[in-house]
Amino acid sequence: MSANLRERIKNLLEQTLKSCELNEYVIASEYLSPLGSAIREAERRVDIAVLKKEKNDLKPYLYIECKEQKTSGSAEDKLFRALEEAKRDRLLGVHSIVVFAGAGFRQSYERWAMVEGFVREEYADLWLKRFFCRD
């Protein structure tokens, strides 16, 4: 059985940080964001959070939401919500992306997502390396 998208992206992230010898970051799964939700007045769990060590504290540095859709369905609607959350995170000083995968997204939704800055899983490795490992 293959790992789910969150596990695959977390593994890529761990490999990227290790290969670039970046020790000032900590990775957390299902992280409870101190920023809350942009959509509703509720707590928000982020699929993957990269926290940066600053003095004696850990600060949110990058949030990664993972959306996988193997067949057509309601996940496309969740893309809109994910975008709003990512925009708000950025406004509040935390880098934020959405990684998506699967053949279940309609082509028009997939195009829209890429134009809005979403990252397809196939390009996540390159994206992470360019984001973290540039000199």
Coordinates of N, CA and C in Angstrom, one line a residue, residues 22-95:
L22 N 20.3 21.6 6.5 CA 19.5 22.7 7.2 C 19.0 22.1 8.5
N23 N 19.6 22.5 9.6 CA 19.2 21.9 10.9 C 18.4 22.8 11.8
E24 N 18.1 24.0 11.2 CA 17.3 25.0 12.0 C 15.8 24.8 11.8
Y25 N 15.4 23.8 11.2 CA 14.0 23.5 10.9 C 13.5 22.3 11.6
V26 N 12.2 22.3 12.0 CA 11.6 21.1 12.6 C 10.3 20.9 11.8
I27 N 10.0 19.6 11.5 CA 8.8 19.3 10.7 C 7.7 18.7 11.7
A28 N 6.5 19.2 11.5 CA 5.4 18.7 12.3 C 4.2 18.4 11.4
S29 N 3.6 17.2 11.7 CA 2.4 16.8 10.9 C 1.2 17.2 11.7
E30 N 0.1 17.5 11.0 CA -1.2 17.9 11.6 C -1.0 18.9 12.7
Y31 N -0.3 20.0 12.3 CA 0.1 21.0 13.2 C -1.1 22.0 13.5
L32 N -1.4 22.3 14.7 CA -2.4 23.2 15.1 C -1.9 24.6 14.9
S33 N -2.4 25.3 13.9 CA -1.9 26.6 13.6 C -2.3 27.7 14.6
P34 N -1.4 28.5 15.1 CA -1.8 29.6 16.0 C -2.5 30.7 15.3
L35 N -2.5 30.6 13.9 CA -3.2 31.7 13.2 C -4.7 31.4 13.0
G36 N -5.1 30.2 13.4 CA -6.6 29.8 13.2 C -6.9 29.6 11.8
S37 N -8.2 29.7 11.5 CA -8.7 29.5 10.1 C -9.2 30.9 9.5
A38 N -8.9 31.0 8.2 CA -9.4 32.2 7.5 C -10.8 32.1 7.2
I39 N -11.4 30.9 7.1 CA -12.7 30.7 6.6 C -13.8 30.7 7.7
R40 N -13.5 30.1 8.8 CA -14.4 30.0 9.9 C -13.7 30.3 11.2
E41 N -14.4 30.6 12.2 CA -13.8 30.9 13.5 C -13.6 29.5 14.2
A42 N -12.5 28.9 13.9 CA -12.3 27.6 14.5 C -10.7 27.3 14.4
E43 N -10.4 26.2 15.1 CA -9.0 25.8 15.0 C -8.7 25.3 13.6
R44 N -7.4 25.3 13.2 CA -7.0 24.7 11.9 C -5.8 23.9 12.1
R45 N -5.9 22.7 11.6 CA -4.8 21.8 11.5 C -4.2 21.8 10.1
V46 N -2.9 22.1 10.1 CA -2.1 22.1 8.8 C -1.5 20.8 8.6
D47 N -1.6 20.3 7.4 CA -1.0 18.9 7.1 C 0.4 18.8 7.5
I48 N 1.2 19.8 7.0 CA 2.7 19.8 7.4 C 3.1 21.2 7.7
A49 N 3.8 21.3 8.8 CA 4.3 22.7 9.2 C 5.8 22.5 9.3
V50 N 6.5 23.5 8.7 CA 8.0 23.6 8.9 C 8.1 24.7 9.9
L51 N 8.7 24.4 11.0 CA 8.9 25.4 12.1 C 10.4 25.8 12.1
K52 N 10.7 27.0 12.3 CA 12.1 27.5 12.3 C 12.5 27.8 13.8
K53 N 13.7 27.2 14.1 CA 14.2 27.5 15.5 C 14.7 28.9 15.6
E54 N 14.1 29.7 16.5 CA 14.6 31.0 16.7 C 14.7 31.2 18.2
K55 N 16.0 31.4 18.7 CA 16.3 31.5 20.1 C 15.8 30.2 20.8
N56 N 14.9 30.4 21.7 CA 14.3 29.3 22.5 C 12.9 28.9 22.0
D57 N 12.6 29.3 20.8 CA 11.2 29.1 20.3 C 11.2 28.5 18.9
L58 N 10.0 28.0 18.6 CA 9.8 27.5 17.2 C 8.7 28.3 16.6
K59 N 9.0 28.9 15.4 CA 8.1 29.8 14.7 C 7.6 29.2 13.4
P60 N 6.3 29.2 13.1 CA 5.9 28.7 11.8 C 6.6 29.4 10.7
Y61 N 7.1 28.6 9.8 CA 7.9 29.2 8.6 C 7.2 28.9 7.3
L62 N 6.8 27.6 7.2 CA 6.1 27.2 5.9 C 5.0 26.2 6.3
Y63 N 3.8 26.4 5.8 CA 2.7 25.5 5.9 C 2.5 24.8 4.5
I64 N 2.3 23.5 4.6 CA 2.0 22.7 3.3 C 0.7 22.0 3.5
E65 N -0.3 22.3 2.7 CA -1.6 21.6 2.7 C -1.5 20.6 1.6
C66 N -2.0 19.4 1.8 CA -1.9 18.3 0.8 C -3.4 17.9 0.4
K67 N -3.6 18.0 -0.9 CA -4.9 17.6 -1.5 C -4.8 16.5 -2.5
E68 N -5.3 15.4 -2.3 CA -5.2 14.3 -3.2 C -6.6 13.8 -3.6
Q69 N -6.8 13.6 -4.9 CA -8.1 13.2 -5.5 C -7.9 12.2 -6.6
K70 N -8.2 11.0 -6.2 CA -8.1 9.9 -7.2 C -9.2 9.8 -8.2
T71 N -10.4 10.1 -7.7 CA -11.6 10.1 -8.6 C -12.3 11.4 -8.4
S72 N -13.2 11.8 -9.4 CA -13.9 13.0 -9.3 C -14.7 13.1 -8.0
G73 N -14.8 14.3 -7.4 CA -15.6 14.4 -6.2 C -15.4 15.8 -5.6
S74 N -15.6 15.8 -4.3 CA -15.7 17.1 -3.6 C -14.3 17.7 -3.3
A75 N -13.2 17.1 -3.5 CA -11.9 17.7 -3.2 C -11.7 18.9 -4.0
E76 N -12.3 19.0 -5.1 CA -12.1 20.3 -5.9 C -12.6 21.5 -5.2
D77 N -13.7 21.3 -4.5 CA -14.2 22.4 -3.7 C -13.3 22.8 -2.5
K78 N -12.6 21.8 -2.0 CA -11.6 22.1 -0.9 C -10.4 22.9 -1.4
L79 N -10.1 22.8 -2.7 CA -9.0 23.6 -3.3 C -9.3 25.1 -3.0
F80 N -10.5 25.6 -3.2 CA -10.8 27.0 -3.0 C -10.6 27.4 -1.5
R81 N -11.0 26.6 -0.6 CA -10.7 26.8 0.8 C -9.2 26.8 1.1
A82 N -8.5 25.9 0.6 CA -7.1 25.8 0.8 C -6.4 27.1 0.3
L83 N -6.8 27.6 -0.8 CA -6.2 28.8 -1.4 C -6.5 30.0 -0.4
E84 N -7.7 30.1 0.1 CA -8.0 31.2 1.0 C -7.1 31.1 2.3
E85 N -6.9 29.9 2.8 CA -6.1 29.7 4.0 C -4.6 30.1 3.7
A86 N -4.1 29.6 2.5 CA -2.8 29.9 2.1 C -2.5 31.4 2.0
K87 N -3.5 32.1 1.4 CA -3.4 33.6 1.2 C -3.3 34.3 2.5
R88 N -4.1 33.9 3.5 CA -4.1 34.5 4.8 C -2.8 34.2 5.5
D89 N -2.3 33.0 5.4 CA -1.1 32.6 6.1 C 0.0 33.6 5.6
R90 N 0.1 33.8 4.3 CA 1.1 34.6 3.7 C 1.0 36.1 4.2
L91 N -0.2 36.5 4.3 CA -0.4 37.9 4.8 C 0.0 38.0 6.3
L92 N 0.0 36.9 7.0 CA 0.4 36.9 8.4 C 1.8 36.5 8.6
G93 N 2.6 36.4 7.5 CA 4.0 36.2 7.6 C 4.5 34.7 7.5
V94 N 3.6 33.8 7.2 CA 4.0 32.4 7.1 C 3.9 31.9 5.6
H95 N 5.0 31.5 5.1 CA 4.9 30.9 3.7 C 3.9 29.8 3.7

